[in-house]
Amino acid sequence: MSLPFYQKRHQHYDRGYRSTELQSTMSQYQHQEMRQSASHSSQLGLKSSHRMMEDKSQKLSPMAKRSKYLTLREGKENEDVDYVVPLFRGRHEYASGITDTEEERIKEAAGYVARRKLLSTGEGISVSKASSASSAHSEQYQKKSRSVLIREKAEQLALKKTIEDTEEFHRKINEDTLLHAPVFVIKPRSHTIWETQNIKFHCTVSGWPEPRVTWYKNNVPIDDQANPEKYKIESAYGLHSLEIYKCDFEDTAQYHASAMNVKGENSSYASLVVKRYKGDLDVTPFPTFTGAPYSFSITPYGFASKFDIHFMDSFGVSFGKEGETLSLGSAIIIHPTIKRFQPEIQWYRNGVLVSPSKWTNMHWSGERATLTLTHLNKEDEGLYTLRAVMGDYYDQYSAYVFVRDAEPEVTNAPAAPLDVECLDANKDYVIISWKQPAVDGGSPILGYFIDRCEVGTSHWTQCNDTPVKFARFPVTGLIEGRSYIFRVRAVNKSGISRPSRVSEAVAALDPADRARIKSRPSAPWTGQIIVTEEEPTEGVIPGPPSDLTVTEATKNYVVLSWKPPGQRGHEGVMYYVEKSVAGTDNWQRVNTEIPVKSPRFALFDLAEGKSYSFRVRSCNSAGVGEPSEATEATVVGDKLDIPNPPSKIVPTRNTDTSVVVTWTESKDARELVGYYIEASIVGSGQWEPCNNNPVKGKRFICHGLITGEQYIFRVRAVNAAGLSDYSSDSEAIEVKAAIGGGLPHAAPSPPYDITLLESVRDSMVIGWKQPKITGGVDIQGYYINYREVIDGVPEKWHEGNVKPISDRAYRVLNLKENTIYQYQVAACNLAGVGTPSQPSKPYKCEEWTIAVPGPPHELNVSEVRGDSMVLLWKSPVYTGRTPVTGFYVDIKEADAPEETWRGVNTKPTTNTYMKISNLEDSVRYVLRVRAANQAGVGKTSDVTDPVLAQTKPGTKEVVVEVDDNGVISLNFECDQLTPDSKFVWSKNYEPLEDLSRVDIETKGDRTKVTFKDPSEEDLGIYSCVVTETDGVSSSYTIDEEELRRLLQLSHDNKFPIIPLKSGLAVEILEKGQVRFWMQAEKLSPNGKANFVFNDKEIHNGEKYKMNVDTKTGIVEMIMDKLEDEDEGTFTFQLQDGKATNQSSLVLIGDVFDKLQKEARFQRHEWIRKQGPHFVEYLGWEVTPECNVLLKSKVANIKKETNISWYKDEMEIMVDEKHDFQDGVCTLLITEVTRKDAGIYEVILKDDRGKDKSVLKLVDSAFDDLMTAVCKKIAESATQVKIQSNEEGIRLYSFVNYYVDDLKVSWGHNDSKIKYTDRVKTGVTGEMIWLQINEPTPNDKGKYLMELFDGKTTHTKDVDLSGQAFDEAFAEFQRLKQAAIAEKNRARVIGGLPDVVTIQEGKSLNLTCNIWGDPVPEVTWLKNERELTSDANCILKFESGKYASFTIPMVTTGDSGKYCIRAKNKYGTETNDFTVSVFNPEIHEVEEETQPDAKKK
């Protein structure tokens, strides 16, 4: 017997309890063996004897038995396993087609025959109860011979065999009755346990529809949601349990489970007795219960208060393949051993008792139980439970069996369907259902083929020509009275799957006829059923059938059902079915040739999508009756939709080869069969099924995974319509054990730092720190020991507490004053009690009288982040002479010296928590707390262990959410959950126990706190801690500002407003249309808008064109024209679900007039643009050459388009025709002046129309143009250069050209130059200059030329100083002297010709002017010889200016080259001329001689 860990250390626990119990049991057994006449074999057959023994066992049993928890294979499973049985599951009990009265009559008859045979010998058993005045009970037995006992035993076995054969026959012929009331297959058992132990009641309930089970305590319903810390109720797969935690005396009561469905209600009772420790009898009076008595274990050979049942060498999670043979087994050891009392071995699959069949073989060798699955199919997959029953006591062991698909016969063909069942059987047809396989072979399943085979033959016939997708199908054409089996095959584009496992045999019989069946139970296996009818009487035309309904409608078939007519005589009736297209009165008989015998019928070949009505007529040999009432119109099509995929797939670590996968169920799924789960190694891209039999619920353990690999999971839902899409992939998870990272968990390490928190005369309060090693799971409690220390010698240790305490502070009572004590503490977890701590320092038990408070204790650090952490503590046990008024928190780095302690708060806080912020990341800190009262600050608490300020990867925070209904909730998610983890919420770090203001909901790895009516009462810090994790915690603060924000957001969500990106606006379109529009941020497809003008709704029509684009959220209305009557207010009203919004635009007065004018202008512009037109009207620009270019952009131009330029209405002739290739027309004005001012116009014209553009370059517009021109000219100015001339020094700069509008000024050494005769400025062509005549040293310096374009001053400068001035001045001097010499040199000014021809004898007189200072010397030359004046040649020079040359009579000798020379000191100048003298006579002779010479 295994003892709880907290009892092993207690001296007072009776360690002889086990041997005492066994001695009592064995002594009773031996006593009964010695009494041969007291045989109890009659208890197996007579219920009264059995009840009597139960009553007596309640009084005689030395101690009540205790139950054991569900035993799982060690190392494989660490929690109760809850798997799901699919919707269409095998029945626990075969439903009988015989009426209840008939079935009871047959059983009573069989029982009567057995009893008659038993009692015919005249011998029997007499059992009686006797009572005396002393209430002593005794039993009297009559002795029987051994032969009588053997005969009675044989008759009982024969009776049992007869009953079993009858029930087997009933099962074969009654397959159609599906609905039945709840039945407790396994009832809950009574228990007697110790205080603080947990207890779990189990029961298994069958029934259809699936019963709802409610647990009661003393007839009061148990609410596990209101008391989750006390009760846990689970229901899955027909297995139901009630677990009660830490039982105490208040839990002693009568408990019962009530199961209810539409067919009825059933209850089963059990009792719980909670006993004290220390061996004392429970003084609590035994409650008086009505109903089921207490359950004690009774054997036919005596009493046993407890059997220890152990499963050794048990089967684990098993994997098989279709077609293989698989054996499950376990050795069973039972103590005490009673040789003649063998256990009853039971096997369950998914909570359903497994019976021997051709698929399953069971064997019990006396030591080992074995279940052999001879031919594995996917139907065999599930949770198998081996249960060993000893009287009223049992124990069980469970493990899961997985069955993989066999290799397909055709490559890439789908896997075989499974769970083929017959849902409804009649004379003519039977409805077959099945489950879709998990593996489709890589391509979608196109449908299924259904095959049937008559029992006793091996010929299979295909029932449907085309594959059906719906997983139910009515098979017709059956022969009445014969039995059939069915199978299903799946087909995809690659081929057909293997056939499924065949269904159970079903007979083609009408349920109404079965009451008249004459069966032969001696040979029910032949498959033949003989049907006999009563002799018919005179025929009566039957009445109309009643209650005609459409029970099922798909796109392939429709099933009708009805009740037989009340008026039909004694003759059997048959039926004709008629159909009519809805809305017409044209009825057509469906089964024209052969009437149907069953009150059910399946119709095929109906047009999908059409609506039909149906009615039925009854008929017999007397004729055809009136039709029934027609059904309502039924649309031919699948009414059952494929389910939506599940969501929120969350994997959780379980063992080193398995993972627990949870999910959120599919929304709005109907007739859900279950779920298929698939797994894939991350990165492999290959998915493998985790189960081949759909599981219900939202949790499944995936076994057979590779340790250390990363897996992702996905889930899909299944119903008769098909398989849903896959869910989204889960997050990746590494396969390893949940607790201890794959290591087995162990007991915790010792607590440490035991401190004294308070001391009074007879008690002391001690505190301690949590163990550094918890063993992989949370600490569940602590045990305290203490001992006296006398004269320095420690005495024996004593227990301070019997029950483990959860707090880390404990008051040890009943101490001796002025005595010294030492303490030690041990922690415990699921693995047991850890090693005790080292003994504490010696503490003296005496009354504390200090004024200041004692140290705070139980310091805990949570919500550790990179820059903050939260410190929690408990107030001092000893408060001093006055109450504690506050606390101070100190902090320092872990490795820093003691003097570095610093206070976190300067003023005391009244809270017992504080958030420490502004920490350095990745730095280790320690903290301590001091309490204060009016007397001062007390002793510091123990220092916390070093805490690393670091935000762990994957850390999540509490998130506040406001849903669409305005409900405010705090949400927290944890992906590090272990199977035992729990979410613990608190407010201001106190347990959140008041659920009147909030609701707490936890699903999977998410938890939520929902506020019922948020107000100022809900202000505070809400924190969530996840147990059994590495300190996962987070908090969220709701202050007044945050509460206001959340309430506003809640109001907005509850009464939502459609957010707008843009309010109602108006714009003018290209054709002058007016567009009103607004845009919402988001609209659903159901969004709509109403349009209102001046409080009247307007609609889409000729004037208004309206549109709502839900994708973009744009709502618009377009008007072709804006008339005067359209002045007013326009409003757009939006509605999307319950969200609304609107926006208005007021168009009146000047606003409307301006919009109307703009609309008309845009319409005119659109008309204008239909022909050649200007895209950009005429404008100007100044070219880099300082010319003006008039330009405009044009469009819609063709070759025939003409362009004309005008200035002041005068056409400007252009040399070249513009080709418009660049879409620009230009006119260049060079060197613009004021004369170019005027009005310029350009006209485009062709056969489509004309357009013109006018540019006014007058007044200010022309001034702006000239300013731009001047600016360009100024920018073209070159650098100022220096040039010397004979007058002085000239400074100059060149521009492209000069206009008078450009103002020029000069400056010298930062001052304006005043112009004089000596300093002048001017413009010569493109040169702007400054002339400095007769420069002096004062003219040295920096000169600045300023060009003002009308807006901006442009400057150019030059430095005329130093060497620049010296060089310029020297050049000036040189040029000045050259100019003087040039001015005064001798010159022949004029008057002399180049050639003089004169006749001989004439007078020649030549005169010229002579210039020079001093007066030059004049010399005449002939043929380079100087002439002198004589009578023949008179030479004169008068007044120093005039020179004359005279020959009074020329001769031929005077011909020659003459020259006059003027010379003075500055230079010489000559002037040459030629004199030619001719004789006329000689000239004539020469002319005459010349022709004669030519003749010769």
Short mmCIF file of N, CA and C in Angstrom, two decimals, residues 985-1068:
data_model
loop_
_atom_site.label_atom_id
_atom_site.label_comp_id
_atom_site.label_asym_id
_atom_site.label_seq_id
_atom_site.Cartn_x
_atom_site.Cartn_y
_atom_site.Cartn_z
N TRP A 985 -5.58 35.65 -11.39
CA TRP A 985 -5.76 37.09 -11.51
C TRP A 985 -5.84 37.73 -10.13
N SER A 986 -5.37 38.95 -10.03
CA SER A 986 -5.45 39.70 -8.78
C SER A 986 -5.67 41.17 -9.08
N LYS A 987 -6.22 41.86 -8.11
CA LYS A 987 -6.42 43.31 -8.21
C LYS A 987 -5.63 43.95 -7.09
N ASN A 988 -4.76 44.87 -7.49
CA ASN A 988 -3.84 45.48 -6.53
C ASN A 988 -3.08 44.41 -5.77
N TYR A 989 -2.77 43.32 -6.51
CA TYR A 989 -1.97 42.21 -6.01
C TYR A 989 -2.64 41.50 -4.83
N GLU A 990 -3.96 41.56 -4.79
CA GLU A 990 -4.76 40.77 -3.87
C GLU A 990 -5.65 39.86 -4.71
N PRO A 991 -5.91 38.63 -4.26
CA PRO A 991 -6.71 37.70 -5.07
C PRO A 991 -8.02 38.33 -5.52
N LEU A 992 -8.36 38.15 -6.77
CA LEU A 992 -9.57 38.72 -7.35
C LEU A 992 -10.72 37.77 -7.06
N GLU A 993 -11.26 37.90 -5.84
CA GLU A 993 -12.29 36.97 -5.39
C GLU A 993 -13.70 37.51 -5.61
N ASP A 994 -13.85 38.83 -5.66
CA ASP A 994 -15.17 39.42 -5.85
C ASP A 994 -15.52 39.36 -7.34
N LEU A 995 -16.32 38.37 -7.70
CA LEU A 995 -16.70 38.19 -9.10
C LEU A 995 -18.02 38.88 -9.43
N SER A 996 -18.48 39.75 -8.53
CA SER A 996 -19.71 40.48 -8.83
C SER A 996 -19.49 41.57 -9.86
N ARG A 997 -18.24 42.00 -10.01
CA ARG A 997 -17.95 43.09 -10.95
C ARG A 997 -17.23 42.60 -12.20
N VAL A 998 -16.67 41.41 -12.16
CA VAL A 998 -15.93 40.92 -13.32
C VAL A 998 -16.27 39.46 -13.55
N ASP A 999 -16.03 39.02 -14.76
CA ASP A 999 -16.08 37.61 -15.12
C ASP A 999 -14.70 37.18 -15.58
N ILE A 1000 -14.27 36.00 -15.13
CA ILE A 1000 -12.97 35.46 -15.53
C ILE A 1000 -13.22 34.24 -16.40
N GLU A 1001 -12.62 34.25 -17.58
CA GLU A 1001 -12.79 33.15 -18.53
C GLU A 1001 -11.41 32.71 -19.02
N THR A 1002 -11.16 31.42 -18.97
CA THR A 1002 -9.88 30.87 -19.41
C THR A 1002 -10.15 29.75 -20.41
N LYS A 1003 -9.51 29.87 -21.59
CA LYS A 1003 -9.61 28.85 -22.62
C LYS A 1003 -8.23 28.60 -23.18
N GLY A 1004 -7.76 27.38 -23.01
CA GLY A 1004 -6.45 27.03 -23.57
C GLY A 1004 -5.35 27.88 -22.96
N ASP A 1005 -4.59 28.56 -23.80
CA ASP A 1005 -3.48 29.37 -23.34
C ASP A 1005 -3.85 30.83 -23.22
N ARG A 1006 -5.15 31.14 -23.15
CA ARG A 1006 -5.61 32.52 -23.04
C ARG A 1006 -6.56 32.65 -21.87
N THR A 1007 -6.49 33.78 -21.22
CA THR A 1007 -7.40 34.10 -20.12
C THR A 1007 -7.89 35.52 -20.28
N LYS A 1008 -9.07 35.78 -19.73
CA LYS A 1008 -9.69 37.09 -19.94
C LYS A 1008 -10.47 37.48 -18.71
N VAL A 1009 -10.34 38.75 -18.31
CA VAL A 1009 -11.15 39.34 -17.25
C VAL A 1009 -12.07 40.35 -17.92
N THR A 1010 -13.38 40.13 -17.80
CA THR A 1010 -14.36 41.00 -18.43
C THR A 1010 -15.07 41.81 -17.36
N PHE A 1011 -15.13 43.12 -17.57
CA PHE A 1011 -15.79 44.01 -16.62
C PHE A 1011 -17.28 44.06 -16.93
N LYS A 1012 -18.11 43.85 -15.88
CA LYS A 1012 -19.55 43.84 -16.07
C LYS A 1012 -20.11 45.25 -16.19
N ASP A 1013 -19.71 46.13 -15.28
CA ASP A 1013 -20.19 47.52 -15.30
C ASP A 1013 -19.03 48.42 -14.86
N PRO A 1014 -18.11 48.76 -15.76
CA PRO A 1014 -16.90 49.49 -15.35
C PRO A 1014 -17.25 50.83 -14.71
N SER A 1015 -16.61 51.08 -13.58
CA SER A 1015 -16.78 52.35 -12.88
C SER A 1015 -15.52 52.60 -12.06
N GLU A 1016 -15.57 53.64 -11.22
CA GLU A 1016 -14.41 53.98 -10.40
C GLU A 1016 -14.08 52.87 -9.41
N GLU A 1017 -15.03 52.02 -9.11
CA GLU A 1017 -14.75 50.90 -8.22
C GLU A 1017 -13.76 49.92 -8.84
N ASP A 1018 -13.61 49.97 -10.14
CA ASP A 1018 -12.72 49.03 -10.83
C ASP A 1018 -11.33 49.60 -11.06
N LEU A 1019 -11.03 50.78 -10.52
CA LEU A 1019 -9.69 51.33 -10.66
C LEU A 1019 -8.70 50.47 -9.89
N GLY A 1020 -7.53 50.31 -10.44
CA GLY A 1020 -6.50 49.53 -9.75
C GLY A 1020 -5.54 48.88 -10.72
N ILE A 1021 -4.67 48.07 -10.15
CA ILE A 1021 -3.68 47.33 -10.93
C ILE A 1021 -4.16 45.88 -11.02
N TYR A 1022 -4.37 45.42 -12.24
CA TYR A 1022 -4.81 44.06 -12.47
C TYR A 1022 -3.62 43.25 -12.97
N SER A 1023 -3.29 42.20 -12.24
CA SER A 1023 -2.13 41.39 -12.61
C SER A 1023 -2.55 39.94 -12.79
N CYS A 1024 -1.78 39.24 -13.61
CA CYS A 1024 -2.04 37.82 -13.88
C CYS A 1024 -0.74 37.06 -13.74
N VAL A 1025 -0.77 36.00 -12.96
CA VAL A 1025 0.39 35.13 -12.75
C VAL A 1025 0.03 33.74 -13.25
N VAL A 1026 0.94 33.10 -13.97
CA VAL A 1026 0.72 31.76 -14.49
C VAL A 1026 1.54 30.78 -13.63
N THR A 1027 0.84 29.90 -12.97
CA THR A 1027 1.52 28.94 -12.12
C THR A 1027 2.23 27.88 -12.96
N GLU A 1028 3.11 27.15 -12.32
CA GLU A 1028 3.87 26.07 -12.97
C GLU A 1028 4.65 26.56 -14.18
N THR A 1029 5.09 27.82 -14.12
CA THR A 1029 5.94 28.38 -15.19
C THR A 1029 7.10 29.09 -14.53
N ASP A 1030 8.00 29.59 -15.36
CA ASP A 1030 9.18 30.30 -14.87
C ASP A 1030 8.85 31.77 -14.65
N GLY A 1031 7.91 32.02 -13.73
CA GLY A 1031 7.61 33.39 -13.34
C GLY A 1031 6.88 34.20 -14.38
N VAL A 1032 6.06 33.58 -15.23
CA VAL A 1032 5.32 34.33 -16.23
C VAL A 1032 4.25 35.16 -15.53
N SER A 1033 4.29 36.48 -15.72
CA SER A 1033 3.34 37.38 -15.08
C SER A 1033 3.33 38.70 -15.82
N SER A 1034 2.24 39.43 -15.64
CA SER A 1034 2.10 40.74 -16.25
C SER A 1034 0.98 41.47 -15.55
N SER A 1035 0.90 42.79 -15.75
CA SER A 1035 -0.13 43.58 -15.10
C SER A 1035 -0.56 44.71 -16.01
N TYR A 1036 -1.69 45.31 -15.67
CA TYR A 1036 -2.22 46.44 -16.41
C TYR A 1036 -2.89 47.37 -15.41
N THR A 1037 -2.58 48.65 -15.50
CA THR A 1037 -3.09 49.64 -14.56
C THR A 1037 -4.24 50.39 -15.19
N ILE A 1038 -5.36 50.43 -14.50
CA ILE A 1038 -6.51 51.21 -14.93
C ILE A 1038 -6.68 52.36 -13.94
N ASP A 1039 -6.25 53.55 -14.35
CA ASP A 1039 -6.44 54.75 -13.53
C ASP A 1039 -7.63 55.53 -14.08
N GLU A 1040 -7.86 56.71 -13.53
CA GLU A 1040 -9.04 57.48 -13.93
C GLU A 1040 -8.98 57.86 -15.40
N GLU A 1041 -7.81 58.29 -15.85
CA GLU A 1041 -7.68 58.69 -17.26
C GLU A 1041 -7.88 57.49 -18.19
N GLU A 1042 -7.29 56.35 -17.84
CA GLU A 1042 -7.46 55.17 -18.67
C GLU A 1042 -8.90 54.69 -18.65
N LEU A 1043 -9.56 54.78 -17.50
CA LEU A 1043 -10.95 54.38 -17.42
C LEU A 1043 -11.82 55.26 -18.30
N ARG A 1044 -11.56 56.56 -18.30
CA ARG A 1044 -12.32 57.45 -19.18
C ARG A 1044 -12.10 57.08 -20.64
N ARG A 1045 -10.85 56.78 -20.98
CA ARG A 1045 -10.56 56.40 -22.37
C ARG A 1045 -11.29 55.11 -22.75
N LEU A 1046 -11.26 54.13 -21.86
CA LEU A 1046 -11.91 52.86 -22.17
C LEU A 1046 -13.42 53.01 -22.24
N LEU A 1047 -14.00 53.82 -21.34
CA LEU A 1047 -15.44 54.03 -21.39
C LEU A 1047 -15.86 54.73 -22.67
N GLN A 1048 -15.02 55.69 -23.11
CA GLN A 1048 -15.33 56.37 -24.36
C GLN A 1048 -15.23 55.40 -25.53
N LEU A 1049 -14.19 54.58 -25.52
CA LEU A 1049 -14.04 53.58 -26.58
C LEU A 1049 -15.17 52.56 -26.54
N SER A 1050 -15.60 52.20 -25.33
CA SER A 1050 -16.72 51.27 -25.19
C SER A 1050 -17.99 51.87 -25.77
N HIS A 1051 -18.20 53.15 -25.47
CA HIS A 1051 -19.39 53.83 -26.03
C HIS A 1051 -19.31 53.88 -27.54
N ASP A 1052 -18.12 54.19 -28.06
CA ASP A 1052 -17.97 54.26 -29.51
C ASP A 1052 -18.22 52.91 -30.17
N ASN A 1053 -17.79 51.82 -29.52
CA ASN A 1053 -18.00 50.50 -30.09
C ASN A 1053 -19.44 50.03 -29.94
N LYS A 1054 -20.04 50.43 -28.83
CA LYS A 1054 -21.42 50.03 -28.59
C LYS A 1054 -22.38 50.79 -29.49
N PHE A 1055 -22.07 52.05 -29.67
CA PHE A 1055 -22.85 52.88 -30.60
C PHE A 1055 -21.88 53.39 -31.66
N PRO A 1056 -21.50 52.54 -32.57
CA PRO A 1056 -20.37 52.85 -33.45
C PRO A 1056 -20.71 53.94 -34.46
N ILE A 1057 -19.70 54.67 -34.80
CA ILE A 1057 -19.77 55.69 -35.85
C ILE A 1057 -18.80 55.28 -36.94
N ILE A 1058 -19.27 55.32 -38.14
CA ILE A 1058 -18.40 54.98 -39.27
C ILE A 1058 -17.35 56.07 -39.39
N PRO A 1059 -16.08 55.77 -39.21
CA PRO A 1059 -15.05 56.82 -39.33
C PRO A 1059 -14.92 57.28 -40.77
N LEU A 1060 -14.72 58.58 -40.92
CA LEU A 1060 -14.63 59.17 -42.25
C LEU A 1060 -13.21 59.62 -42.53
N LYS A 1061 -12.73 59.28 -43.71
CA LYS A 1061 -11.47 59.85 -44.17
C LYS A 1061 -11.67 61.28 -44.63
N SER A 1062 -12.84 61.56 -45.19
CA SER A 1062 -13.14 62.88 -45.70
C SER A 1062 -14.63 63.12 -45.58
N GLY A 1063 -14.99 64.33 -45.10
CA GLY A 1063 -16.39 64.70 -45.03
C GLY A 1063 -16.92 65.04 -46.42
N LEU A 1064 -18.18 65.41 -46.46
CA LEU A 1064 -18.82 65.71 -47.73
C LEU A 1064 -18.14 66.91 -48.38
N ALA A 1065 -17.73 66.73 -49.62
CA ALA A 1065 -17.05 67.78 -50.37
C ALA A 1065 -17.64 67.83 -51.77
N VAL A 1066 -17.32 68.91 -52.48
CA VAL A 1066 -17.83 69.09 -53.83
C VAL A 1066 -16.67 69.46 -54.74
N GLU A 1067 -16.73 69.00 -55.97
CA GLU A 1067 -15.72 69.34 -56.95
C GLU A 1067 -16.36 69.40 -58.32
N ILE A 1068 -15.71 70.13 -59.22
CA ILE A 1068 -16.19 70.30 -60.59
C ILE A 1068 -15.41 69.35 -61.47
#
